[in-house]
mmCIF file of C-alpha atoms in Angstrom:
data_model
loop_
_atom_site.group_PDB
_atom_site.id
_atom_site.type_symbol
_atom_site.label_atom_id
_atom_site.label_comp_id
_atom_site.label_asym_id
_atom_site.label_seq_id
_atom_site.Cartn_x
_atom_site.Cartn_y
_atom_site.Cartn_z
ATOM 1 C CA UNK X 1155 15.731 3.043 -3.135
ATOM 2 C CA UNK X 1156 13.989 3.291 0.217
ATOM 3 C CA UNK X 1157 11.251 5.876 0.456
ATOM 4 C CA UNK X 1158 7.817 6.124 2.013
ATOM 5 C CA UNK X 1159 4.271 7.000 1.003
ATOM 6 C CA UNK X 1160 2.943 9.426 3.620
ATOM 7 C CA UNK X 1161 -0.334 10.627 2.112
ATOM 8 C CA UNK X 1162 -2.727 9.759 -0.700
ATOM 9 C CA UNK X 1163 -6.016 10.408 -2.436
ATOM 10 C CA UNK X 1164 -8.156 8.715 -5.069
ATOM 11 C CA UNK X 1165 -11.235 9.772 -7.039
ATOM 12 C CA UNK X 1166 -13.920 7.206 -7.756
ATOM 13 C CA UNK X 1167 -13.191 5.588 -11.127
ATOM 14 C CA UNK X 1168 -15.876 5.652 -13.816
ATOM 15 C CA UNK X 1169 -17.387 8.179 -16.184
ATOM 16 C CA UNK X 1170 -16.731 11.712 -14.937
ATOM 17 C CA UNK X 1171 -18.945 13.892 -17.098
ATOM 18 C CA UNK X 1172 -18.197 17.582 -16.822
ATOM 19 C CA UNK X 1173 -14.643 16.905 -15.624
ATOM 20 C CA UNK X 1174 -11.390 16.961 -17.519
ATOM 21 C CA UNK X 1175 -7.756 16.068 -16.874
ATOM 22 C CA UNK X 1176 -7.192 19.421 -15.171
ATOM 23 C CA UNK X 1177 -10.042 19.125 -12.664
ATOM 24 C CA UNK X 1178 -9.167 15.516 -11.842
ATOM 25 C CA UNK X 1179 -5.522 16.459 -11.228
ATOM 26 C CA UNK X 1180 -6.496 19.359 -8.991
ATOM 27 C CA UNK X 1181 -8.818 17.279 -6.888
ATOM 28 C CA UNK X 1182 -6.325 14.536 -5.991
ATOM 29 C CA UNK X 1183 -3.241 16.770 -5.734
ATOM 30 C CA UNK X 1184 -4.719 18.972 -3.018
ATOM 31 C CA UNK X 1185 -6.375 16.043 -1.192
ATOM 32 C CA UNK X 1186 -3.151 13.995 -1.079
ATOM 33 C CA UNK X 1187 -1.258 16.899 0.482
ATOM 34 C CA UNK X 1188 -4.045 17.441 3.014
ATOM 35 C CA UNK X 1189 -3.894 13.732 3.831
ATOM 36 C CA UNK X 1190 -0.134 13.993 4.448
ATOM 37 C CA UNK X 1191 -0.569 17.129 6.561
ATOM 38 C CA UNK X 1192 1.549 19.189 4.155
ATOM 39 C CA UNK X 1193 1.157 22.502 2.374
ATOM 40 C CA UNK X 1194 2.023 23.114 -1.293
ATOM 41 C CA UNK X 1195 5.115 25.141 -0.401
ATOM 42 C CA UNK X 1196 6.644 22.031 1.210
ATOM 43 C CA UNK X 1197 6.543 20.084 -2.100
ATOM 44 C CA UNK X 1198 9.925 19.914 -3.859
ATOM 45 C CA UNK X 1199 8.873 18.155 -7.058
ATOM 46 C CA UNK X 1200 5.707 17.200 -8.946
ATOM 47 C CA UNK X 1201 5.443 14.171 -11.242
ATOM 48 C CA UNK X 1202 2.312 13.655 -13.358
ATOM 49 C CA UNK X 1203 1.580 10.271 -14.954
ATOM 50 C CA UNK X 1204 -0.639 10.687 -18.036
ATOM 51 C CA UNK X 1205 -0.796 8.315 -21.022
ATOM 52 C CA UNK X 1206 -3.135 10.400 -23.223
ATOM 53 C CA UNK X 1207 -2.134 9.538 -26.837
ATOM 54 C CA UNK X 1208 -5.369 11.164 -28.003
ATOM 55 C CA UNK X 1209 -7.758 10.704 -25.055
ATOM 56 C CA UNK X 1210 -7.368 14.390 -24.207
ATOM 57 C CA UNK X 1211 -6.671 17.451 -26.380
ATOM 58 C CA UNK X 1212 -4.500 18.818 -23.563
ATOM 59 C CA UNK X 1213 -1.167 17.118 -24.285
ATOM 60 C CA UNK X 1214 1.047 19.035 -21.825
ATOM 61 C CA UNK X 1215 -0.379 18.454 -18.327
ATOM 62 C CA UNK X 1216 2.634 18.699 -15.984
ATOM 63 C CA UNK X 1217 2.019 22.293 -14.873
ATOM 64 C CA UNK X 1218 -1.731 21.857 -14.415
ATOM 65 C CA UNK X 1219 -1.119 21.101 -10.720
ATOM 66 C CA UNK X 1220 0.078 24.708 -10.360
ATOM 67 C CA UNK X 1221 -3.427 26.002 -11.176
ATOM 68 C CA UNK X 1222 -4.764 24.926 -7.812
ATOM 69 C CA UNK X 1223 -2.508 26.820 -5.422
ATOM 70 C CA UNK X 1224 -0.098 29.651 -6.185
ATOM 71 C CA UNK X 1225 2.393 28.076 -3.770
ATOM 72 C CA UNK X 1226 3.029 25.338 -6.382
ATOM 73 C CA UNK X 1227 4.371 27.988 -8.787
ATOM 74 C CA UNK X 1228 8.002 27.553 -9.875
ATOM 75 C CA UNK X 1229 8.205 23.938 -8.601
ATOM 76 C CA UNK X 1230 9.726 21.452 -11.071
ATOM 77 C CA UNK X 1231 6.926 19.415 -12.668
ATOM 78 C CA UNK X 1232 7.333 16.624 -15.215
ATOM 79 C CA UNK X 1233 4.930 14.432 -17.162
ATOM 80 C CA UNK X 1234 5.879 10.726 -17.338
ATOM 81 C CA UNK X 1235 4.453 8.051 -19.681
ATOM 82 C CA UNK X 1236 5.023 4.300 -19.985
ATOM 83 C CA UNK X 1237 1.761 2.934 -21.440
ATOM 84 C CA UNK X 1238 -0.482 1.223 -18.855
ATOM 85 C CA UNK X 1239 2.386 1.368 -16.311
ATOM 86 C CA UNK X 1240 2.491 5.175 -16.511
ATOM 87 C CA UNK X 1241 1.454 5.586 -12.863
ATOM 88 C CA UNK X 1242 4.249 3.337 -11.606
ATOM 89 C CA UNK X 1243 6.731 5.092 -13.897
ATOM 90 C CA UNK X 1244 5.764 8.398 -12.266
ATOM 91 C CA UNK X 1245 6.254 6.890 -8.807
ATOM 92 C CA UNK X 1246 9.698 5.585 -9.833
ATOM 93 C CA UNK X 1247 10.743 9.068 -10.926
ATOM 94 C CA UNK X 1248 9.733 10.326 -7.483
ATOM 95 C CA UNK X 1249 11.600 7.498 -5.741
ATOM 96 C CA UNK X 1250 14.777 8.374 -7.649
ATOM 97 C CA UNK X 1251 14.541 12.018 -6.581
ATOM 98 C CA UNK X 1252 14.141 10.963 -2.947
ATOM 99 C CA UNK X 1253 17.086 8.549 -3.243
ATOM 100 C CA UNK X 1254 19.242 11.248 -4.860
ATOM 101 C CA UNK X 1255 18.279 13.660 -2.066
ATOM 102 C CA UNK X 1256 17.253 16.200 -4.699
ATOM 103 C CA UNK X 1257 13.773 16.289 -3.153
ATOM 104 C CA UNK X 1258 12.380 15.735 0.325
ATOM 105 C CA UNK X 1259 8.690 15.648 -0.646
ATOM 106 C CA UNK X 1260 7.491 14.550 -4.091
ATOM 107 C CA UNK X 1261 3.849 14.790 -5.165
ATOM 108 C CA UNK X 1262 2.936 12.073 -7.688
ATOM 109 C CA UNK X 1263 -0.341 12.291 -9.628
ATOM 110 C CA UNK X 1264 -1.735 9.700 -12.052
ATOM 111 C CA UNK X 1265 -4.652 10.709 -14.269
ATOM 112 C CA UNK X 1266 -6.677 9.729 -17.335
ATOM 113 C CA UNK X 1267 -9.884 10.918 -18.964
ATOM 114 C CA UNK X 1268 -10.823 8.139 -21.413
ATOM 115 C CA UNK X 1269 -14.557 8.542 -21.942
ATOM 116 C CA UNK X 1270 -14.447 11.831 -23.862
ATOM 117 C CA UNK X 1271 -13.929 10.173 -27.263
ATOM 118 C CA UNK X 1272 -15.985 7.546 -29.174
ATOM 119 C CA UNK X 1273 -15.494 3.842 -28.466
ATOM 120 C CA UNK X 1274 -13.796 3.073 -31.786
ATOM 121 C CA UNK X 1275 -11.226 5.822 -31.153
ATOM 122 C CA UNK X 1276 -10.588 4.499 -27.637
ATOM 123 C CA UNK X 1277 -9.564 1.164 -29.153
ATOM 124 C CA UNK X 1278 -7.249 2.905 -31.619
ATOM 125 C CA UNK X 1279 -5.594 4.941 -28.864
ATOM 126 C CA UNK X 1280 -4.996 1.870 -26.695
ATOM 127 C CA UNK X 1281 -3.549 -0.114 -29.594
ATOM 128 C CA UNK X 1282 -0.722 2.460 -29.722
ATOM 129 C CA UNK X 1283 0.712 0.624 -26.692
ATOM 130 C CA UNK X 1284 1.505 -2.342 -28.963
ATOM 131 C CA UNK X 1285 4.049 -2.750 -31.784
ATOM 132 C CA UNK X 1286 2.058 -1.181 -34.596
ATOM 133 C CA UNK X 1287 4.336 -2.459 -37.377
ATOM 134 C CA UNK X 1288 3.152 -5.984 -36.564
ATOM 135 C CA UNK X 1289 0.019 -5.574 -34.438
ATOM 136 C CA UNK X 1290 -1.629 -2.516 -35.993
ATOM 137 C CA UNK X 1291 -4.070 -4.618 -38.013
ATOM 138 C CA UNK X 1292 -5.295 -6.776 -35.106
ATOM 139 C CA UNK X 1293 -9.093 -6.708 -34.869
ATOM 140 C CA UNK X 1294 -10.531 -5.452 -31.593
ATOM 141 C CA UNK X 1295 -7.677 -3.154 -30.547
ATOM 142 C CA UNK X 1296 -5.861 -4.121 -27.384
ATOM 143 C CA UNK X 1297 -8.555 -6.668 -26.554
ATOM 144 C CA UNK X 1298 -7.510 -8.319 -29.825
ATOM 145 C CA UNK X 1299 -3.894 -8.489 -28.605
ATOM 146 C CA UNK X 1300 -4.931 -10.253 -25.398
ATOM 147 C CA UNK X 1301 -7.430 -12.387 -27.302
ATOM 148 C CA UNK X 1302 -4.472 -13.649 -29.306
ATOM 149 C CA UNK X 1303 -2.504 -14.320 -26.102
ATOM 150 C CA UNK X 1304 -5.480 -16.243 -24.686
ATOM 151 C CA UNK X 1305 -5.790 -18.319 -27.881
ATOM 152 C CA UNK X 1306 -2.104 -19.276 -27.755
ATOM 153 C CA UNK X 1307 -2.323 -20.163 -24.065
ATOM 154 C CA UNK X 1308 -5.458 -22.276 -24.683
ATOM 155 C CA UNK X 1309 -3.661 -24.101 -27.512
ATOM 156 C CA UNK X 1310 -0.808 -24.944 -25.142
ATOM 157 C CA UNK X 1311 -2.726 -25.772 -21.980
ATOM 158 C CA UNK X 1312 -6.347 -26.430 -22.975
ATOM 159 C CA UNK X 1313 -9.484 -24.321 -22.684
ATOM 160 C CA UNK X 1314 -9.142 -22.043 -19.647
ATOM 161 C CA UNK X 1315 -12.572 -20.413 -19.885
ATOM 162 C CA UNK X 1316 -13.556 -21.732 -16.436
ATOM 163 C CA UNK X 1317 -10.473 -20.137 -14.843
ATOM 164 C CA UNK X 1318 -11.013 -16.805 -16.609
ATOM 165 C CA UNK X 1319 -14.646 -16.702 -15.479
ATOM 166 C CA UNK X 1320 -13.597 -17.468 -11.885
ATOM 167 C CA UNK X 1321 -11.058 -14.625 -11.988
ATOM 168 C CA UNK X 1322 -13.665 -12.201 -13.341
ATOM 169 C CA UNK X 1323 -16.226 -13.301 -10.743
ATOM 170 C CA UNK X 1324 -13.688 -12.979 -7.899
ATOM 171 C CA UNK X 1325 -12.659 -9.474 -8.879
ATOM 172 C CA UNK X 1326 -16.232 -8.293 -9.328
ATOM 173 C CA UNK X 1327 -17.134 -9.794 -5.944
ATOM 174 C CA UNK X 1328 -14.202 -7.964 -4.350
ATOM 175 C CA UNK X 1329 -15.125 -4.733 -6.109
ATOM 176 C CA UNK X 1330 -18.491 -4.590 -4.324
ATOM 177 C CA UNK X 1331 -16.543 -3.662 -1.164
ATOM 178 C CA UNK X 1332 -14.600 -0.862 -2.885
ATOM 179 C CA UNK X 1333 -16.448 2.479 -2.758
ATOM 180 C CA UNK X 1334 -14.079 3.871 -5.421
ATOM 181 C CA UNK X 1335 -14.693 1.063 -7.945
ATOM 182 C CA UNK X 1336 -16.438 1.710 -11.244
ATOM 183 C CA UNK X 1337 -18.530 -1.478 -11.308
ATOM 184 C CA UNK X 1338 -19.662 -2.525 -7.828
ATOM 185 C CA UNK X 1339 -21.702 -5.549 -8.795
ATOM 186 C CA UNK X 1340 -21.216 -9.232 -7.994
ATOM 187 C CA UNK X 1341 -21.798 -10.689 -11.453
ATOM 188 C CA UNK X 1342 -21.377 -14.306 -10.352
ATOM 189 C CA UNK X 1343 -19.447 -17.134 -11.989
ATOM 190 C CA UNK X 1344 -22.282 -18.325 -14.254
ATOM 191 C CA UNK X 1345 -22.765 -14.915 -15.874
ATOM 192 C CA UNK X 1346 -19.003 -14.511 -16.419
ATOM 193 C CA UNK X 1347 -18.705 -18.043 -17.838
ATOM 194 C CA UNK X 1348 -21.481 -17.994 -20.408
ATOM 195 C CA UNK X 1349 -21.617 -16.092 -23.673
ATOM 196 C CA UNK X 1350 -24.822 -14.039 -23.713
ATOM 197 C CA UNK X 1351 -26.319 -10.901 -25.165
ATOM 198 C CA UNK X 1352 -25.026 -8.966 -22.139
ATOM 199 C CA UNK X 1353 -21.706 -10.831 -22.127
ATOM 200 C CA UNK X 1354 -20.710 -11.287 -25.781
ATOM 201 C CA UNK X 1355 -17.405 -12.511 -27.132
ATOM 202 C CA UNK X 1356 -15.084 -9.546 -27.707
ATOM 203 C CA UNK X 1357 -11.844 -11.012 -29.079
ATOM 204 C CA UNK X 1358 -10.789 -14.645 -29.420
ATOM 205 C CA UNK X 1359 -12.085 -16.499 -26.349
ATOM 206 C CA UNK X 1360 -12.377 -13.290 -24.299
ATOM 207 C CA UNK X 1361 -15.858 -12.117 -23.335
ATOM 208 C CA UNK X 1362 -16.888 -8.682 -22.136
ATOM 209 C CA UNK X 1363 -16.439 -9.823 -18.518
ATOM 210 C CA UNK X 1364 -12.813 -10.696 -19.329
ATOM 211 C CA UNK X 1365 -11.982 -7.092 -20.253
ATOM 212 C CA UNK X 1366 -11.306 -4.135 -17.954
ATOM 213 C CA UNK X 1367 -13.438 -1.023 -18.154
ATOM 214 C CA UNK X 1368 -12.993 2.285 -19.956
ATOM 215 C CA UNK X 1369 -12.550 4.761 -17.114
ATOM 216 C CA UNK X 1370 -11.875 8.313 -16.016
ATOM 217 C CA UNK X 1371 -10.121 8.984 -12.747
ATOM 218 C CA UNK X 1372 -7.069 10.104 -10.829
ATOM 219 C CA UNK X 1373 -5.004 9.101 -7.817
ATOM 220 C CA UNK X 1374 -2.146 10.861 -6.034
ATOM 221 C CA UNK X 1375 0.402 10.137 -3.344
ATOM 222 C CA UNK X 1376 3.184 11.913 -1.467
ATOM 223 C CA UNK X 1377 6.676 10.409 -1.208
ATOM 224 C CA UNK X 1378 9.388 11.244 1.303
ATOM 225 C CA UNK X 1379 12.494 9.724 2.886
ATOM 226 C CA UNK X 1380 12.331 7.312 5.814
ATOM 227 C CA UNK X 1381 13.816 9.744 8.341
ATOM 228 C CA UNK X 1382 11.182 12.374 7.560
ATOM 229 C CA UNK X 1383 8.392 9.772 7.446
ATOM 230 C CA UNK X 1384 9.147 8.619 11.007
ATOM 231 C CA UNK X 1385 7.813 11.929 12.309
ATOM 232 C CA UNK X 1386 4.615 11.830 10.232
ATOM 233 C CA UNK X 1387 1.149 10.502 11.044
ATOM 234 C CA UNK X 1388 1.377 7.446 8.790
ATOM 235 C CA UNK X 1389 3.920 5.920 6.473
ATOM 236 C CA UNK X 1390 4.184 2.932 4.182
ATOM 237 C CA UNK X 1391 7.730 2.055 3.120
ATOM 238 C CA UNK X 1392 8.992 0.598 -0.174
ATOM 239 C CA UNK X 1393 10.780 -2.616 0.666
ATOM 240 C CA UNK X 1394 11.429 -3.069 -3.058
ATOM 241 C CA UNK X 1395 10.650 -1.269 -6.320
ATOM 242 C CA UNK X 1396 11.830 -2.884 -9.537
ATOM 243 C CA UNK X 1397 11.328 -2.178 -13.232
ATOM 244 C CA UNK X 1398 12.027 -4.610 -16.077
ATOM 245 C CA UNK X 1399 11.356 -3.961 -19.762
ATOM 246 C CA UNK X 1400 10.962 -6.625 -22.448
ATOM 247 C CA UNK X 1401 10.763 -6.493 -26.249
ATOM 248 C CA UNK X 1402 7.823 -4.544 -27.657
ATOM 249 C CA UNK X 1403 7.114 -6.939 -30.587
ATOM 250 C CA UNK X 1404 5.260 -10.041 -29.416
ATOM 251 C CA UNK X 1405 6.968 -11.931 -32.250
ATOM 252 C CA UNK X 1406 10.298 -11.708 -30.401
ATOM 253 C CA UNK X 1407 9.121 -13.616 -27.303
ATOM 254 C CA UNK X 1408 6.796 -16.356 -26.064
ATOM 255 C CA UNK X 1409 3.847 -14.160 -25.194
ATOM 256 C CA UNK X 1410 2.243 -16.849 -22.987
ATOM 257 C CA UNK X 1411 5.125 -16.638 -20.497
ATOM 258 C CA UNK X 1412 5.159 -12.968 -19.364
ATOM 259 C CA UNK X 1413 8.904 -13.257 -18.821
ATOM 260 C CA UNK X 1414 9.322 -9.550 -18.013
ATOM 261 C CA UNK X 1415 6.765 -9.939 -15.229
ATOM 262 C CA UNK X 1416 8.659 -12.974 -13.914
ATOM 263 C CA UNK X 1417 11.975 -11.085 -13.950
ATOM 264 C CA UNK X 1418 10.470 -8.084 -12.149
ATOM 265 C CA UNK X 1419 8.963 -10.294 -9.431
ATOM 266 C CA UNK X 1420 12.208 -12.228 -8.966
ATOM 267 C CA UNK X 1421 14.217 -9.025 -8.648
ATOM 268 C CA UNK X 1422 11.743 -7.420 -6.238
ATOM 269 C CA UNK X 1423 11.518 -10.464 -3.969
ATOM 270 C CA UNK X 1424 15.308 -10.703 -3.887
ATOM 271 C CA UNK X 1425 15.743 -6.961 -3.256
ATOM 272 C CA UNK X 1426 13.132 -7.082 -0.495
ATOM 273 C CA UNK X 1427 14.630 -10.262 1.020
ATOM 274 C CA UNK X 1428 11.186 -11.878 1.081
ATOM 275 C CA UNK X 1429 9.433 -14.863 -0.471
ATOM 276 C CA UNK X 1430 6.095 -14.811 -2.269
ATOM 277 C CA UNK X 1431 4.628 -16.722 0.699
ATOM 278 C CA UNK X 1432 5.498 -13.771 2.961
ATOM 279 C CA UNK X 1433 3.102 -11.440 1.129
ATOM 280 C CA UNK X 1434 -0.298 -10.750 2.686
ATOM 281 C CA UNK X 1435 -1.917 -9.839 -0.661
ATOM 282 C CA UNK X 1436 -1.127 -8.651 -4.186
ATOM 283 C CA UNK X 1437 -2.674 -5.967 -6.395
ATOM 284 C CA UNK X 1438 -1.951 -7.177 -9.938
ATOM 285 C CA UNK X 1439 -2.597 -5.870 -13.438
ATOM 286 C CA UNK X 1440 -5.744 -7.671 -14.640
ATOM 287 C CA UNK X 1441 -6.402 -5.524 -17.713
ATOM 288 C CA UNK X 1442 -7.810 -8.805 -19.062
ATOM 289 C CA UNK X 1443 -8.493 -11.972 -17.053
ATOM 290 C CA UNK X 1444 -5.927 -13.888 -19.112
ATOM 291 C CA UNK X 1445 -3.307 -11.415 -17.833
ATOM 292 C CA UNK X 1446 -4.091 -12.249 -14.190
ATOM 293 C CA UNK X 1447 -3.913 -15.961 -14.998
ATOM 294 C CA UNK X 1448 -0.473 -15.578 -16.610
ATOM 295 C CA UNK X 1449 0.677 -13.387 -13.716
ATOM 296 C CA UNK X 1450 -0.078 -16.200 -11.217
ATOM 297 C CA UNK X 1451 2.491 -18.269 -13.073
ATOM 298 C CA UNK X 1452 5.002 -15.463 -13.652
ATOM 299 C CA UNK X 1453 5.056 -14.488 -9.971
ATOM 300 C CA UNK X 1454 5.697 -18.110 -9.030
ATOM 301 C CA UNK X 1455 2.353 -18.857 -7.384
ATOM 302 C CA UNK X 1456 1.970 -21.929 -9.616
ATOM 303 C CA UNK X 1457 4.050 -23.748 -12.210
ATOM 304 C CA UNK X 1458 3.738 -22.808 -15.882
ATOM 305 C CA UNK X 1459 0.441 -23.913 -17.366
ATOM 306 C CA UNK X 1460 -1.136 -24.451 -13.934
ATOM 307 C CA UNK X 1461 -2.399 -20.950 -13.139
ATOM 308 C CA UNK X 1462 -5.989 -22.217 -13.175
ATOM 309 C CA UNK X 1463 -5.254 -24.213 -10.041
ATOM 310 C CA UNK X 1464 -4.724 -21.026 -7.977
ATOM 311 C CA UNK X 1465 -8.206 -19.712 -8.716
ATOM 312 C CA UNK X 1466 -9.967 -23.107 -8.751
ATOM 313 C CA UNK X 1467 -8.618 -23.969 -5.284
ATOM 314 C CA UNK X 1468 -9.394 -20.531 -3.836
ATOM 315 C CA UNK X 1469 -5.792 -19.470 -3.204
ATOM 316 C CA UNK X 1470 -6.356 -15.983 -4.613
ATOM 317 C CA UNK X 1471 -9.694 -15.282 -2.933
ATOM 318 C CA UNK X 1472 -9.794 -12.577 -0.252
ATOM 319 C CA UNK X 1473 -9.558 -15.254 2.456
ATOM 320 C CA UNK X 1474 -7.143 -17.461 0.478
ATOM 321 C CA UNK X 1475 -3.431 -18.018 1.009
ATOM 322 C CA UNK X 1476 -2.532 -15.078 -1.290
ATOM 323 C CA UNK X 1477 -5.469 -12.720 -1.903
ATOM 324 C CA UNK X 1478 -5.131 -11.147 -5.343
ATOM 325 C CA UNK X 1479 -6.862 -7.869 -6.184
ATOM 326 C CA UNK X 1480 -8.849 -7.358 -2.963
ATOM 327 C CA UNK X 1481 -9.706 -3.918 -4.435
ATOM 328 C CA UNK X 1482 -11.534 -5.578 -7.331
ATOM 329 C CA UNK X 1483 -8.572 -4.993 -9.627
ATOM 330 C CA UNK X 1484 -8.731 -3.190 -12.943
ATOM 331 C CA UNK X 1485 -11.591 -5.536 -13.859
ATOM 332 C CA UNK X 1486 -14.000 -4.035 -11.335
ATOM 333 C CA UNK X 1487 -12.270 -0.867 -10.104
ATOM 334 C CA UNK X 1488 -11.616 0.457 -13.622
ATOM 335 C CA UNK X 1489 -8.482 1.192 -15.615
ATOM 336 C CA UNK X 1490 -7.835 4.902 -16.303
ATOM 337 C CA UNK X 1491 -4.447 4.279 -17.912
ATOM 338 C CA UNK X 1492 -2.259 6.954 -16.305
ATOM 339 C CA UNK X 1493 -3.899 6.612 -12.887
ATOM 340 C CA UNK X 1494 -3.748 2.822 -12.550
ATOM 341 C CA UNK X 1495 -0.238 2.388 -11.116
ATOM 342 C CA UNK X 1496 -0.766 5.162 -8.567
ATOM 343 C CA UNK X 1497 -4.161 3.679 -7.662
ATOM 344 C CA UNK X 1498 -2.591 0.269 -6.991
ATOM 345 C CA UNK X 1499 -0.084 1.850 -4.596
ATOM 346 C CA UNK X 1500 -2.829 3.826 -2.840
ATOM 347 C CA UNK X 1501 -4.992 0.701 -2.425
ATOM 348 C CA UNK X 1502 -1.995 -1.187 -1.026
ATOM 349 C CA UNK X 1503 -1.141 1.633 1.381
ATOM 350 C CA UNK X 1504 -4.736 1.608 2.623
ATOM 351 C CA UNK X 1505 -4.526 -2.131 3.304
ATOM 352 C CA UNK X 1506 -1.222 -1.782 5.167
ATOM 353 C CA UNK X 1507 -2.489 1.056 7.365
ATOM 354 C CA UNK X 1508 -5.709 -0.809 8.194
ATOM 355 C CA UNK X 1509 -7.838 1.848 6.482
ATOM 356 C CA UNK X 1510 -9.258 -0.258 3.638
ATOM 357 C CA UNK X 1511 -12.652 -0.637 5.395
ATOM 358 C CA UNK X 1512 -14.719 -3.401 3.777
ATOM 359 C CA UNK X 1513 -11.843 -4.243 1.414
ATOM 360 C CA UNK X 1514 -9.502 -4.956 4.316
ATOM 361 C CA UNK X 1515 -7.419 -8.135 4.178
ATOM 362 C CA UNK X 1516 -6.990 -9.523 7.692
ATOM 363 C CA UNK X 1517 -3.581 -8.839 9.280
ATOM 364 C CA UNK X 1518 -2.137 -7.262 6.115
ATOM 365 C CA UNK X 1519 1.566 -6.714 6.757
ATOM 366 C CA UNK X 1520 3.271 -6.948 3.373
ATOM 367 C CA UNK X 1521 1.723 -6.004 0.037
ATOM 368 C CA UNK X 1522 2.884 -6.762 -3.511
ATOM 369 C CA UNK X 1523 2.009 -4.754 -6.631
ATOM 370 C CA UNK X 1524 2.440 -5.648 -10.292
ATOM 371 C CA UNK X 1525 1.669 -2.976 -12.900
ATOM 372 C CA UNK X 1526 2.513 -3.455 -16.569
ATOM 373 C CA UNK X 1527 2.598 -1.402 -19.743
ATOM 374 C CA UNK X 1528 1.641 -3.150 -22.968
ATOM 375 C CA UNK X 1529 1.572 -6.949 -23.021
ATOM 376 C CA UNK X 1530 4.185 -7.461 -20.272
ATOM 377 C CA UNK X 1531 6.551 -4.949 -21.919
ATOM 378 C CA UNK X 1532 7.076 -2.414 -19.092
ATOM 379 C CA UNK X 1533 6.913 -4.392 -15.837
ATOM 380 C CA UNK X 1534 6.920 -2.798 -12.378
ATOM 381 C CA UNK X 1535 6.823 -4.652 -9.056
ATOM 382 C CA UNK X 1536 6.647 -2.924 -5.666
ATOM 383 C CA UNK X 1537 6.696 -4.519 -2.234
ATOM 384 C CA UNK X 1538 5.333 -2.299 0.534
ATOM 385 C CA UNK X 1539 5.077 -2.583 4.317
ATOM 386 C CA UNK X 1540 4.099 -0.260 7.176
ATOM 387 C CA UNK X 1541 7.041 1.795 8.398
ATOM 388 C CA UNK X 1542 6.168 1.119 12.028
#
């Protein structure tokens, strides 16, 4: 499934008052094509990643791209959804079209407008990405789900509040360098570690600084085949792209293991013929700090129960042996559900083309991405490298 990213765009993430799904889509769709040096009539297929589930009244967004240039008219356009991995699911649809040679250029857009409804409703919408028959009554919405995961992990391996605070502090520190991030503020370890009026407990042991932000935003990218990409201005190639799904009910698995994440990483590393040590950095799905901690273990960075070591010893810092979330991650950058997976691929492409400015990881040659839907239910891992 070899294809390349040859252009991209990304709005700032945050609260976009006066904008809606349509305007966000239009902005990134046209900018991504401009970045690739293409015109709308050269696009063969459009894929829109949009979770929605009540965030937006407009529940049929696939043809909204067509509003922005009449040359998009009559192109096939499809909306894709896979919870918080919606953006990666949209990219995978584009990759399959490239592999099948049914499209030469695919425009992929990820978008979400989350801030248009009240906070309580936001929690209810997000909880739809869990198994409602069992988890529908959990207090605190999706934060409650991850609060439960954190409690179980703490029971197994001891209080990990220090590690979670270090992860939060790292990602906020990294986010200062990201001009597209929602919260560009170095909060510091002490603030993230202590319960306070500004940093209250939200669910279980998770504090506000352990939870990603409610965000609006969009990101887009253009996919093509390797042969075509060789003649273009820039290209980042997929060395691997794997998807693994696990059971939706948490009761059917050990939720502290993130086994779907582990499977996806193992398959991607094998498909890409690389080891974890070969990666220059990873953008991973830190919807909550406990998720990043579990992902250290699932990707094989540490043994089970020892994820805290990776952050305590500085391995995952920007200058560490495997920088994790140099963009600031979902924690600092923001987490507009449908846009997140596309955003992670754009951030990785920027690193690999040396265009990440103050976010830049030195000598970045191989980037890993982990994007998940639900609590490690839909698991996507990509490994990217520059084409030349």
